Short mmCIF file of C-alpha atoms and ligand atoms in Angstrom, two decimals:
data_model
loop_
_atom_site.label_atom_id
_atom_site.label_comp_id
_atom_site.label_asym_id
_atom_site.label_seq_id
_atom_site.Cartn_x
_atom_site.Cartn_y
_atom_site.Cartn_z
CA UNK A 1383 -18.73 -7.87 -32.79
CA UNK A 1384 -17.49 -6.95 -29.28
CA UNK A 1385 -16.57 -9.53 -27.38
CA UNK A 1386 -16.54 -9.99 -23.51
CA UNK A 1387 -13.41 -8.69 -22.58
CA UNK A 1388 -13.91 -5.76 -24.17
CA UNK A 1389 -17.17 -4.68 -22.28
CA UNK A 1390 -17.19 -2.28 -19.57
CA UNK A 1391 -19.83 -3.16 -17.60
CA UNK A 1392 -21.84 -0.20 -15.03
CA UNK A 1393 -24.06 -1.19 -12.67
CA UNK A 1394 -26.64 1.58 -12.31
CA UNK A 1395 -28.24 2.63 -8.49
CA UNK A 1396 -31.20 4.51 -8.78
CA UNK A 1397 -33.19 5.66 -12.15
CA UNK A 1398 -34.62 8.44 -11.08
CA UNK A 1399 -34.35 12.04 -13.18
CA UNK A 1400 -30.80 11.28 -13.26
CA UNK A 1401 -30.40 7.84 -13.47
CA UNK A 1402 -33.09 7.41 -16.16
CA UNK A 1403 -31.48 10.16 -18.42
CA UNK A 1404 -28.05 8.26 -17.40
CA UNK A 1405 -29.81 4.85 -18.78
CA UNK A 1406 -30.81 6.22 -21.89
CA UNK A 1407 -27.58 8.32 -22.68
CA UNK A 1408 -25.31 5.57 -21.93
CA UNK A 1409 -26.11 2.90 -24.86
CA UNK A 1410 -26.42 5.98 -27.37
CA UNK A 1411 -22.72 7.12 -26.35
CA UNK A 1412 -21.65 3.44 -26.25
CA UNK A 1413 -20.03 2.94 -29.93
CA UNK A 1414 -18.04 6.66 -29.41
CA UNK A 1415 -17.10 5.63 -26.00
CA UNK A 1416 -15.77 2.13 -27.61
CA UNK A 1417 -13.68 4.26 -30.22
CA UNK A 1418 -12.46 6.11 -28.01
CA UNK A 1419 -11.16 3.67 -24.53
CA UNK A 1420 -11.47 0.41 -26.29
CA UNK A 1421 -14.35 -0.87 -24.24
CA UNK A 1422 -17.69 -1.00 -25.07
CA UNK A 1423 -19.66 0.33 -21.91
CA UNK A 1424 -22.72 -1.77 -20.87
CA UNK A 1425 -25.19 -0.96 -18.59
CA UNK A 1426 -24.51 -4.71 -15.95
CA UNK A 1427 -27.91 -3.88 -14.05
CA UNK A 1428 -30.35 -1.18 -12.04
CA UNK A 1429 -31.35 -0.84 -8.80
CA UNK A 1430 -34.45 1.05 -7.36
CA UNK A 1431 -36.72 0.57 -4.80
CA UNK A 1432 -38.94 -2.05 -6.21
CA UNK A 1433 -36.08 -3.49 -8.71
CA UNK A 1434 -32.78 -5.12 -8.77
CA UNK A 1435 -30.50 -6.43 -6.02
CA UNK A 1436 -27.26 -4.69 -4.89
CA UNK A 1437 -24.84 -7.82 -4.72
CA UNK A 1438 -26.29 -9.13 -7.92
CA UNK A 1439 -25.54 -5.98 -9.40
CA UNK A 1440 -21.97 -5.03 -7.73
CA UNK A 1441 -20.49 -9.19 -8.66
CA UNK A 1442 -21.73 -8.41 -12.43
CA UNK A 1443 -20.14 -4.60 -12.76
CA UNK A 1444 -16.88 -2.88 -13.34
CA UNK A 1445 -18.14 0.05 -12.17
CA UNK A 1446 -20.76 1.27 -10.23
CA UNK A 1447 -23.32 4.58 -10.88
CA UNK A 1448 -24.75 5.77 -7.41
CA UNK A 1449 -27.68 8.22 -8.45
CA UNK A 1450 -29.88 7.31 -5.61
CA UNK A 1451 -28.84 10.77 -3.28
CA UNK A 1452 -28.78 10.92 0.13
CA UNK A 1453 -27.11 9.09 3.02
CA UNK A 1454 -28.50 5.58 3.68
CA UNK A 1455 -28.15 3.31 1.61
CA UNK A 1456 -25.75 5.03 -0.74
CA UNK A 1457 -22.81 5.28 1.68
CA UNK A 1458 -22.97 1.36 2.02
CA UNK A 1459 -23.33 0.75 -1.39
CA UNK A 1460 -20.73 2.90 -2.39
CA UNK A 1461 -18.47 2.19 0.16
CA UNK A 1462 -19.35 -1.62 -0.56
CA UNK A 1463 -18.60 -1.00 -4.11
CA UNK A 1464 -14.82 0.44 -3.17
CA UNK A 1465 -14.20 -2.23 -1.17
CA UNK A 1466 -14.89 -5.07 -3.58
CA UNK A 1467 -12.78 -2.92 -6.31
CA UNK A 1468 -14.96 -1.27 -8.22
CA UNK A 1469 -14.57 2.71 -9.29
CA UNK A 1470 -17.52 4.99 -8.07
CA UNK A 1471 -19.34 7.69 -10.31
CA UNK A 1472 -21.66 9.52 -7.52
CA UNK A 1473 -23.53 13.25 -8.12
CA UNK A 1474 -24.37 12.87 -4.42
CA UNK A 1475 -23.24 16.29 -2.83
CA UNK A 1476 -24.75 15.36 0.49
CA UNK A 1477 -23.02 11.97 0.84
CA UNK A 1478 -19.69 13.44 -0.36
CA UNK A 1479 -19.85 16.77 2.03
CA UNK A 1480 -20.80 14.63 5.11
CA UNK A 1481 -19.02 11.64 4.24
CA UNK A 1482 -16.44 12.89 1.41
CA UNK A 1483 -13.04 12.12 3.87
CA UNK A 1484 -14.03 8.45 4.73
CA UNK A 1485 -15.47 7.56 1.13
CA UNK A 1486 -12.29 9.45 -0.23
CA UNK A 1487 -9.70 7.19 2.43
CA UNK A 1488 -11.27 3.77 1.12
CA UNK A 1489 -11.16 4.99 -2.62
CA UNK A 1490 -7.09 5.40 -1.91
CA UNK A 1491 -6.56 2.29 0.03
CA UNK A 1492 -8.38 0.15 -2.81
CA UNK A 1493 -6.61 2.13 -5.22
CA UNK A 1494 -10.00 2.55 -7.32
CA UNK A 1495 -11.21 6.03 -8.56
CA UNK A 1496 -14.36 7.98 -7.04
CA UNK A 1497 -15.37 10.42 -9.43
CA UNK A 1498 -18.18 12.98 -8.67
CA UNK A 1499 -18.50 15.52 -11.17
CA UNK A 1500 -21.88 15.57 -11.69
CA UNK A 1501 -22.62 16.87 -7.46
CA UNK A 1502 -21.40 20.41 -7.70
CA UNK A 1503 -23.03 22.71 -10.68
CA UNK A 1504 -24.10 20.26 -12.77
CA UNK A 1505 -22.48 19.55 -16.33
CA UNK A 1506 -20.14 22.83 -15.39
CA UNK A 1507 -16.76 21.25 -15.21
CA UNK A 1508 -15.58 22.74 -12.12
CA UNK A 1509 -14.81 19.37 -10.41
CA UNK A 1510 -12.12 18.61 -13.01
CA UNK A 1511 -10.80 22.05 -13.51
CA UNK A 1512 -10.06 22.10 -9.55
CA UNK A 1513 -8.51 18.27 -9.73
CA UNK A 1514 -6.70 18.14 -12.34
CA UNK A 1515 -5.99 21.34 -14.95
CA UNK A 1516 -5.45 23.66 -11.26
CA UNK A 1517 -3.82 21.22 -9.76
CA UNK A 1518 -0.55 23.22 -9.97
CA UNK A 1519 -2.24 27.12 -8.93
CA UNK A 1520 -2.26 27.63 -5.40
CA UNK A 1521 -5.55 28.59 -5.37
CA UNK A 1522 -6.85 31.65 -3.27
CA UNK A 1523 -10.95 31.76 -3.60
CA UNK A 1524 -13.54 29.75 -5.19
CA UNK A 1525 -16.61 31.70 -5.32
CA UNK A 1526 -20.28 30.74 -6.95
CA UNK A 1527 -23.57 30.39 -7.59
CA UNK A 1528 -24.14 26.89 -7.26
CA UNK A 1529 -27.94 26.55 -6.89
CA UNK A 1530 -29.89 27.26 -10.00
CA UNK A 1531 -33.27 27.02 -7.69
CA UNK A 1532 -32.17 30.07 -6.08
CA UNK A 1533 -30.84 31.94 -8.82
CA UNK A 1534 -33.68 31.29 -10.75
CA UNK A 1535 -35.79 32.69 -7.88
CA UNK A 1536 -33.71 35.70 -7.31
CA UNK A 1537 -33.70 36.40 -10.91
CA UNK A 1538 -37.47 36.19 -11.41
CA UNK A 1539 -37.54 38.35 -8.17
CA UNK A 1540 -35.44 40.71 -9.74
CA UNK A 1541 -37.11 40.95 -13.10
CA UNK A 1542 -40.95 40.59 -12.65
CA UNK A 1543 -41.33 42.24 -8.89
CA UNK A 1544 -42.50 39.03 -7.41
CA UNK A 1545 -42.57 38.01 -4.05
CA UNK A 1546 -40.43 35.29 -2.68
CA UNK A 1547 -43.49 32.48 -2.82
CA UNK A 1548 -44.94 33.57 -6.48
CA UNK A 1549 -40.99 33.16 -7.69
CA UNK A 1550 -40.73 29.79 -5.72
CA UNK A 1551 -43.93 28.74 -7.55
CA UNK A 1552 -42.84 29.75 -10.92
CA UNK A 1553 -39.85 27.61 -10.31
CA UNK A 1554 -41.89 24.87 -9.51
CA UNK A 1555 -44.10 24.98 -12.33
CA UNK A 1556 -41.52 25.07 -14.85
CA UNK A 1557 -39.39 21.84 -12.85
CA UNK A 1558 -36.58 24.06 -11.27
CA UNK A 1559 -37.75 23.40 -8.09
CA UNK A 1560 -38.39 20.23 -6.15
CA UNK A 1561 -42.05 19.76 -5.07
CA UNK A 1562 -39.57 20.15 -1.28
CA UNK A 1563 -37.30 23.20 -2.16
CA UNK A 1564 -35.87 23.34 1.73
CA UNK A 1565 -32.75 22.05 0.77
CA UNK A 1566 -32.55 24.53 -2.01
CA UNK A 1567 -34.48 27.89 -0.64
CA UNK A 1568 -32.14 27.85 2.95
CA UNK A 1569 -29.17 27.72 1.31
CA UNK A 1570 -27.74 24.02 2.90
CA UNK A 1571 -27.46 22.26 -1.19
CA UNK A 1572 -25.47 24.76 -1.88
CA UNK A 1573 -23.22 24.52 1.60
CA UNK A 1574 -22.59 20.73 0.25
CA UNK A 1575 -21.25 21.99 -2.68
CA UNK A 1576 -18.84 24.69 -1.34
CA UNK A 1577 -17.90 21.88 1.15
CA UNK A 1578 -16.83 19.67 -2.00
CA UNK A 1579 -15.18 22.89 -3.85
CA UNK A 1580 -13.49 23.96 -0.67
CA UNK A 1581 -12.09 20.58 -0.18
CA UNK A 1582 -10.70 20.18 -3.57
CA UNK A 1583 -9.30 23.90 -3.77
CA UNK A 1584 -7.24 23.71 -0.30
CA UNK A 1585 -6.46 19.88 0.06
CA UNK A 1586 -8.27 20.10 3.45
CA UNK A 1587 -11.07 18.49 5.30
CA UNK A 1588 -14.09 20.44 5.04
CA UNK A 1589 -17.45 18.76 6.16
CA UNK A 1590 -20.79 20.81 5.66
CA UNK A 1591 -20.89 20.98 9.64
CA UNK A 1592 -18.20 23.70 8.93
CA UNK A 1593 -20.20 26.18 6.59
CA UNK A 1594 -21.92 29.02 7.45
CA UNK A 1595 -25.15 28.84 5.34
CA UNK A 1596 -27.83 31.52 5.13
CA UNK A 1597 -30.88 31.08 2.43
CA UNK A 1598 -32.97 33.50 0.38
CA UNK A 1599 -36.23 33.01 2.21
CA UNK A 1600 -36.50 36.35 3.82
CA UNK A 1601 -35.67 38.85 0.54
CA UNK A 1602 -38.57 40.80 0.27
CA UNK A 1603 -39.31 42.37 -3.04
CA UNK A 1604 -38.13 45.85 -1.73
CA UNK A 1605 -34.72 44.53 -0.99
CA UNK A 1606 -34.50 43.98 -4.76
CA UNK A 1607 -36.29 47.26 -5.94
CA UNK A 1608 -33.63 49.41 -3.31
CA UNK A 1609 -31.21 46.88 -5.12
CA UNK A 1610 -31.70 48.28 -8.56
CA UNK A 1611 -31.67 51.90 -7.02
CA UNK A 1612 -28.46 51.11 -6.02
CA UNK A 1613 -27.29 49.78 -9.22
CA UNK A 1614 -26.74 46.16 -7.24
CA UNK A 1615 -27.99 42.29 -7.98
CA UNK A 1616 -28.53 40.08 -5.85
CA UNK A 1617 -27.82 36.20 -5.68
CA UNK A 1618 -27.11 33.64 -3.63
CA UNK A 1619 -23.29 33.24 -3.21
CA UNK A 1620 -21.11 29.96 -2.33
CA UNK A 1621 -17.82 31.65 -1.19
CA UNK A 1622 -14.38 29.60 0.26
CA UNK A 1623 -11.33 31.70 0.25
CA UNK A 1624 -7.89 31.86 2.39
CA UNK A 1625 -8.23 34.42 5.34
CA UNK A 1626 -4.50 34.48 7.01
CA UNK A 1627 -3.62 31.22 7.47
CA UNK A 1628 -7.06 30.01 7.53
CA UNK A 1629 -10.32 29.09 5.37
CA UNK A 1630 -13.24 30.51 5.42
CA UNK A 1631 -16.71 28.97 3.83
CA UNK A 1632 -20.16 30.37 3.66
CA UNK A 1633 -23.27 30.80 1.64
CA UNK A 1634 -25.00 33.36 2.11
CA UNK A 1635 -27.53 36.17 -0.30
CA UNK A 1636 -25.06 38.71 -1.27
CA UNK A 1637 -25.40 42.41 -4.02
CA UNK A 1638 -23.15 42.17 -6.61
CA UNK A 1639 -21.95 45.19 -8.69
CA UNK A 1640 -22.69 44.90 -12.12
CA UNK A 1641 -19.44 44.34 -13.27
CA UNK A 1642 -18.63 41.35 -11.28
CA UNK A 1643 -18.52 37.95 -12.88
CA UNK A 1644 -21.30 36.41 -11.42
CA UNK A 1645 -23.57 39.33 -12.00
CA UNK A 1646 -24.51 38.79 -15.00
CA UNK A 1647 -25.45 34.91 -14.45
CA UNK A 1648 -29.18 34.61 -14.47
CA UNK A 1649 -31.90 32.06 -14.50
CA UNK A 1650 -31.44 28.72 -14.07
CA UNK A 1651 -27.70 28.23 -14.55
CA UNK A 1652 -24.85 28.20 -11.90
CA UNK A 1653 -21.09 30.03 -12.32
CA UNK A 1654 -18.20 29.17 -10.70
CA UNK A 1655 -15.14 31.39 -10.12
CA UNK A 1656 -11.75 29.99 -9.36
CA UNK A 1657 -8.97 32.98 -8.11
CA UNK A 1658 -5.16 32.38 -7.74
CA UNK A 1659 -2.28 34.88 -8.10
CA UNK A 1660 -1.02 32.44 -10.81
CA UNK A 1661 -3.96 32.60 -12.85
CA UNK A 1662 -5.46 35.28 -11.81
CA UNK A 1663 -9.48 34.25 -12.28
CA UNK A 1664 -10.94 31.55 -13.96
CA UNK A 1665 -15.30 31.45 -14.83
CA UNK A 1666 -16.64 28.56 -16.31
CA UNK A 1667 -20.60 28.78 -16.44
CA UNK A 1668 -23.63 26.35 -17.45
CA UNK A 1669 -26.66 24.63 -16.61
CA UNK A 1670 -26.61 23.62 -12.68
CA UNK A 1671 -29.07 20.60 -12.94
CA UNK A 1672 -31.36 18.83 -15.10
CA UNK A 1673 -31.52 15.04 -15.45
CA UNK A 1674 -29.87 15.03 -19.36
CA UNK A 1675 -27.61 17.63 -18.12
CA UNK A 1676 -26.36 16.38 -15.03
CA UNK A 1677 -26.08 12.46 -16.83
CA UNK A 1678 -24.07 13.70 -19.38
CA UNK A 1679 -21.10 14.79 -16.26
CA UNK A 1680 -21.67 11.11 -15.23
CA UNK A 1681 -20.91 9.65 -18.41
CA UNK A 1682 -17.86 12.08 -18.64
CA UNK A 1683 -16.70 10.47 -15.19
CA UNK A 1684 -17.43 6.90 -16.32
CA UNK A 1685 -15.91 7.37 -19.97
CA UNK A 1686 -12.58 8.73 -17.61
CA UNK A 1687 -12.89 5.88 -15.04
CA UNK A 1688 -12.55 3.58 -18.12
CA UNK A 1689 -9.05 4.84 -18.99
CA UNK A 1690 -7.14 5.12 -15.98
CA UNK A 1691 -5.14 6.38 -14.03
CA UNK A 1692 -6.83 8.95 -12.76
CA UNK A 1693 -5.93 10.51 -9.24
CA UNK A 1694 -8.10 10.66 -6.09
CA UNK A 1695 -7.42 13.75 -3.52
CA UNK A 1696 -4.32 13.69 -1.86
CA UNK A 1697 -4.02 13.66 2.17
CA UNK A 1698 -3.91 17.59 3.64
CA UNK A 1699 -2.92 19.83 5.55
CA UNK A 1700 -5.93 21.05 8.10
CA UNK A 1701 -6.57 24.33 7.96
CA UNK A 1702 -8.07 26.17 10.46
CA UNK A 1703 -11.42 27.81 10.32
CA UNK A 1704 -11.93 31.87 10.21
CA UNK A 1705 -15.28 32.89 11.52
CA UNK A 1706 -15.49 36.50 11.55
CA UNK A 1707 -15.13 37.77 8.30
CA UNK A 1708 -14.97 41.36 6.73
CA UNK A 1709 -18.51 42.17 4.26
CA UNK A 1710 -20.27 45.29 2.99
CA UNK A 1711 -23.57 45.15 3.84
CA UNK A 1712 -27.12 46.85 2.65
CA UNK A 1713 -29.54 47.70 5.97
CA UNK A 1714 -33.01 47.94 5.30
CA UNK A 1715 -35.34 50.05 7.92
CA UNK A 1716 -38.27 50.48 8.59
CA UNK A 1717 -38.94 53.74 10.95
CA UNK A 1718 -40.58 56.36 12.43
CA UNK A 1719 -40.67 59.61 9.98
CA UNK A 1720 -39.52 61.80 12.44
CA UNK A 1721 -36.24 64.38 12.89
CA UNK A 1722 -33.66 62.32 14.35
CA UNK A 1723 -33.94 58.90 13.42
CA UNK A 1724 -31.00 59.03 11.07
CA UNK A 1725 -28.86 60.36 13.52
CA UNK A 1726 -29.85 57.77 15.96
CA UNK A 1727 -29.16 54.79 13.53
CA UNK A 1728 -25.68 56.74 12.60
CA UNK A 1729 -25.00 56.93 15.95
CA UNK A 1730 -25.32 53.38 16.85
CA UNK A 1731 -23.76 52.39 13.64
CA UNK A 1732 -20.63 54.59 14.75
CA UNK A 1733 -20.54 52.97 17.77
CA UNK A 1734 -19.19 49.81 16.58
CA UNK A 1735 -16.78 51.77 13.98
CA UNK A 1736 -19.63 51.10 10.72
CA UNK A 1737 -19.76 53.25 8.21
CA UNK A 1738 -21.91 54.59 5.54
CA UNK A 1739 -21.12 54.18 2.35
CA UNK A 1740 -24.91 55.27 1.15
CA UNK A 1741 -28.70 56.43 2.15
CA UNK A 1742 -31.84 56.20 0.39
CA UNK A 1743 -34.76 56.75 2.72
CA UNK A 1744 -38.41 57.67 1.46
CA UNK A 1745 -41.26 58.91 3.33
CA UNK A 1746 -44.58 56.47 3.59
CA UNK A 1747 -47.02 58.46 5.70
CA UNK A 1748 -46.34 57.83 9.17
CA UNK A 1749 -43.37 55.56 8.21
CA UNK A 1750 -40.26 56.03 6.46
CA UNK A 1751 -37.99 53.11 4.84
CA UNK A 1752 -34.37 54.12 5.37
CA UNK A 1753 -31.80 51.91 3.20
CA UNK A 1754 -28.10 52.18 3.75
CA UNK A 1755 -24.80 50.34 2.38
CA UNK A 1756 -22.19 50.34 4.53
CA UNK A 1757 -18.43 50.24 3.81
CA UNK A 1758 -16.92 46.87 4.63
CA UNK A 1759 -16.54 46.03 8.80
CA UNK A 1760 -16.33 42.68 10.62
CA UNK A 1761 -19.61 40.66 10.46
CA UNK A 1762 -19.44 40.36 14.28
CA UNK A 1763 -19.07 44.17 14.53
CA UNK A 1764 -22.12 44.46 12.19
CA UNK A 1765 -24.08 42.25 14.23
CA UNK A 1766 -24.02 43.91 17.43
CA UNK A 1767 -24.64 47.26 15.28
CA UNK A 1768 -27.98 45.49 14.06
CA UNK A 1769 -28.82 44.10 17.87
CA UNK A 1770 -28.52 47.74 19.22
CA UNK A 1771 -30.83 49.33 15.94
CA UNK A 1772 -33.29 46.77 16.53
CA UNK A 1773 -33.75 48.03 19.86
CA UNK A 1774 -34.47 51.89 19.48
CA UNK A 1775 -37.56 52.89 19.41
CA UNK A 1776 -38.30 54.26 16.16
CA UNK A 1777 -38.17 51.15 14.55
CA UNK A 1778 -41.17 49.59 13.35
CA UNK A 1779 -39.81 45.98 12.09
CA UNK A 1780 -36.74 44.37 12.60
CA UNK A 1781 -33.93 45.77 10.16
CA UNK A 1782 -32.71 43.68 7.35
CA UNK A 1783 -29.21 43.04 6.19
CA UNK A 1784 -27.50 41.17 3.07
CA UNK A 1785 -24.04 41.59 2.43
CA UNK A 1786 -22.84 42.98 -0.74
CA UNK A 1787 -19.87 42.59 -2.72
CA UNK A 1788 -17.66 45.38 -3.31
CA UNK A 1789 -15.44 44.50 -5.75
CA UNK A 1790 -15.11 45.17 -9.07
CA UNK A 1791 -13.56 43.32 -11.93
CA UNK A 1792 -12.19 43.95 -15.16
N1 LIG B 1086 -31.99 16.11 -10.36
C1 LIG B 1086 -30.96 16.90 -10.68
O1 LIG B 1086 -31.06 17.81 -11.50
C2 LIG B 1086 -29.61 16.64 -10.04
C3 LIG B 1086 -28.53 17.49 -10.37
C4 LIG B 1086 -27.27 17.25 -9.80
C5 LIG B 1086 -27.12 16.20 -8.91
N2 LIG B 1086 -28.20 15.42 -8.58
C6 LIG B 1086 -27.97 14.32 -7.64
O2 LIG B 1086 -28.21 13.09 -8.32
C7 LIG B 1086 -28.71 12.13 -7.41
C8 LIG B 1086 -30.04 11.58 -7.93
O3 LIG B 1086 -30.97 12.64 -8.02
P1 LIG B 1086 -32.35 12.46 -8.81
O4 LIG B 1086 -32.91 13.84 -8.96
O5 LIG B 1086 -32.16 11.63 -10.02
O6 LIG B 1086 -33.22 11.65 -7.72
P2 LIG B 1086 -34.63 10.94 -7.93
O7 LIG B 1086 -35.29 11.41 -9.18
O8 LIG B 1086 -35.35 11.08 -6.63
O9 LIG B 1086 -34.25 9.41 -8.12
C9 LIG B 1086 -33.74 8.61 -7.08
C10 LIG B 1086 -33.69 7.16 -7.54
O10 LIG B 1086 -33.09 6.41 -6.47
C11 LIG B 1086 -33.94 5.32 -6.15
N3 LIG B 1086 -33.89 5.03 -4.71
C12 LIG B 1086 -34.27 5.84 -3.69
N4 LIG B 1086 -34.08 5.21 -2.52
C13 LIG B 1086 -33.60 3.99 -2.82
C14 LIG B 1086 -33.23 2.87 -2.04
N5 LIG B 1086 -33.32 2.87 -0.71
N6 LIG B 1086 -32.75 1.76 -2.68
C15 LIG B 1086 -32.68 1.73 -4.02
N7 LIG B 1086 -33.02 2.76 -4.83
C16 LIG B 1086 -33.48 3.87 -4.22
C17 LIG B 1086 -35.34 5.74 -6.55
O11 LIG B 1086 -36.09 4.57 -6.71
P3 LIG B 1086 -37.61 4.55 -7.19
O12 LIG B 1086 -37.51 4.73 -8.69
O13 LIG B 1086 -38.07 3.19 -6.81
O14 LIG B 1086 -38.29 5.67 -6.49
C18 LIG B 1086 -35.05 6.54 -7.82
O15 LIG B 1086 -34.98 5.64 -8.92
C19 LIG B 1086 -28.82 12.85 -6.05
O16 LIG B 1086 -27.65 12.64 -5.31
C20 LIG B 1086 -28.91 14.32 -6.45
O17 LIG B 1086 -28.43 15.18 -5.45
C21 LIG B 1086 -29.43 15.62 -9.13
#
C-alpha cells in the first residue's frame, strides 16, 4: 500500500509523441522509481488541446511535465508552474534558447529545479554531463551533431547518391522527419540546442538570436561524391568554443576527416563532443529523438527532481561574441573549360591571402567542375574571395562553399 504522502504526483502538458510515450513509461517505472526516492510517482493529470485544465492540473501536482513545444502557452505554464512552486521537466529547446535566462531567473528565486534534458540530443546525456559531472573543467569547445533529421539526410546522401529531396523523403517515410522539416533542414533546431549547450558550457547568456545557423538544403549530390574523392564526410555541425576572450556559436554543414569523432556518427543518431585542457575530450553518442527515447530523459529528470537538491545554472559572466572565425573550406565551380580559368580563380583567391590546400577539376564538354580545399583563412576573407569568383566570367553557376574540418584526432 502507498499511501498519500508518499506519492509524487506529475502533472503532464501535452501527449503528443513525447508525452504519450512519457504517459505510458511513467506507471511502468513507478514501483523502481518508489524503491529507489521513496515516492511513488503518479501521473496528477494531462493537458492537450481538447483535454484537461491547466490550474486543475498545476493545484493537484508536485511537478509539472511541459511536452507541448513551442512558445505560447508553454512559457506561461511553465513559468506559472515555478511560480506556484512546482519543479519543471521541459524537452522544449525553443522555449529554453529564447526564453532559457528568464525561465532559469524564476527557477532560482522559487528555489525549484528546471530540468531539461530531454531538449538537446535526445536520451544522450549531455545536459547532465555539462551541469553537473563538468562542472569543475573549464570547458573550451562543445561541438555536435545535434539533429538526427539532418544527419540522417546527409548520411543517406552520402551512401545511396541521392539528391537532397529523395533523402528528405526517405526520412519522412521512415518518421525521422516531421511532415514540416524547416526547422530541421535550415539548421535553426539545431541553433536552439547549441544555444542551450553553449549556455551551460560557459555560464553565459546565449539566446538563439546569437547563432550563426546555416542548413543543408543546398548540398548537391556532387558536393558529396567530390567529398569521398577527397576522403571527407560531411554533416551538419553545432560548434561553441572560446575564441580569445570571447564565444563563438554556429551551425553550419561542415567535411570532416575520417578520423574525427563525429565522423563516424551516422544515421539517425546525434554525438556530442565536450573539449577542456583538463579532460582533454569527452563523446557521448545516442539516439537524438524518438518519442520512447526522448521520454525516457524526462523520466530521468523527474526521477532526479524527486530527490533533491539539485542545482539550477549559476549567474555569469557575459561573454562577448566573436564573429569572424578561422575555417577550411571546399569551393565547388562550375566553369568554362578553357586555359586560364585556374589561374584566374588562384588569382582572386590570392588576393585575399587564400590558399590551396587541393584541386580536382574534370572536364564535361564545354564545362569543367573545378573543386578546391583551401587551407584555413578568416570566413570574412573567404567571403569576399567567393564575391569576386562569382563575378568572372568563366563561371557558369554560382560557386559553392562548406567548411571543412581540419583536424585530426587520436
Ligand atoms: N518528437 C521528438 O522526437 C522530440 C525529441 C526531443 C524533444 N522534443 C520536444 O518535445 C516537445 C514535444 O514534442 P512532440 O514531438 O511530442 O510534439 P507533438 O507530438 O506535436 O505533441 C504536442 C502535444 O502538445 C499538445 N498541445 C499543443 N498545443 C497545445 C495547447 N495550446 N494547449 C495544450 N496542449 C497543447 C498537443 O495536443 P493535441 O494532442 O490536442 O494535439 C499534443 O498532445 C517539444 O518541445 C519538442 O521539441 C521532441
Amino acid at each position: 500500500m502507498t499511501s498519500a504522502d508518499s506519492v509524487f504526483r506529475v502533472g503532464l502538458l501535452g501527449h503528443g509523441t513525447v508525452g504519450g510515450a512519457f504517459a505510458e513509461l511513467l506507471p511502468e517505472q513507478a514501483g523502481r522509481i518508489e524503491v529507489l526516492t521513496g515516492l511513488r510517482p503518479s501521473l496528477s493529470g494531462v493537458l492537450t488541446r481538447s483535454r484537461g485544465s491547466f490550474d486543475e492540473i498545476l493545484a493537484g501536482s508536485d511537478l509539472i511535465v511541459e511536452l507541448i513545444g513551442g512558445i505560447e502557452p508553454a512559457r506561461s505554464y511553465v513559468l506559472a508552474a515555478m511560480n506556484a512552486g512546482r519543479h519543471v521537466v521541459t524537452a522544449n529547446k525553443q522555449l529554453l534558447s529564447q526564453h532559457g535566462e528568464e525561465l532559469w531567473d524564476v527557477a532560482r528565486r522559487r528555489g525549484v529545479q528546471l530540468r531539461f534534458e530531454g531538449a538537446v540530443a535526445g536520451v544522450v546525456p549531455v545536459i547532465r554531463v555539462l551541469q553537473e559531472s563538468l562542472a569543475g573543467a573549464r570547458i573550451d569547445r562543445v561541438h555536435g551533431i545535434v539533429n538526427g533529421t539532418t544527419n540522417f539526410i546527409l548520411s543517406e546522401m552520402a551512401r545511396t547518391g541521392a539528391t537532397f529531396a529523395d533523402a528528405l523523403s526517405e526520412a519522412q517515410r521512415l518518421g525521422y522527419a516531421e511532415a514540416d522539416p524547416s526547422e530541421d533542414v535550415d539548421g535553426r533546431d539545431a541553433a536552439a540546442k547549441m544555444a542551450i549547450l553553449a549556455r551551460l558550457a560557459f555560464d553565459t547568456p546565449v539566446s538563439l538570436q546569437q547563432v550563426r545557423y546555416e542548413g543543408i538544403e543546398q548540398i548537391k549530390p556532387d558536393d558529396l561524391e567530390y567529398a569521398r574523392e577527397l576522403g571527407l564526410g560531411l554533416k551538419l555541425i553545432g560548434t561553441a568554443e572560446r575564441i580569445g576572450g570571447g564565444l563563438s556559436v554556429r551551425v553550419h554543414p561542415a567535411f570532416l576527416y575520417p578520423g574525427h569523432p563525429l565522423a563516424s556518427v551516422n544515421g539517425p543518431f546525434n554525438a556530442v563532443t565536450v573539449e577542456s585542457a583538463s579532460i582533454t575530450e569527452i563523446t557521448m553518442s545516442g539516439p537524438g529523438a524518438g518519442g520512447p527515447q526522448t521520454a525516457s530523459a524526462v523520466l530521468g529528470d523527474v526521477i532526479s527532481a524527486m530527490i533533491p537538491p539539485a542545482s539550477t545554472p549559476p549567474t555569469m559572466n557575459a561573454l562577448s561574441f566573436v564573429e569572424d572565425v578561422v575555417s577550411a573550406f571546399y569551393l565547388h565551380m562550375e566553369v568554362a573549360d578553357q586555359p586560364g580559368v585556374l589561374a584566374a580563380v588562384a588569382r582572386v583567391l590570392a588576393q585575399e591571402g587564400v590558399s590551396v590546400k587541393s584541386v580536382v577539376q574534370k572536364g564535361l564538354g564545354e564545362q569543367a567542375r573545378l573543386v578546391m580545399v583551401v587551407h584555413p583563412v578568416l570566413e570574412s576573407r573567404f567571403a569576399a574571395a567567393m564575391v569576386k569568383i562569382a563575378a568572372l566570367p568563366v563561371l557558369r553557376t554560382p560557386p559553392r562553399a562548406i567548411r571543412v574540418i581540419e583536424e585530426e584526432f587520436g
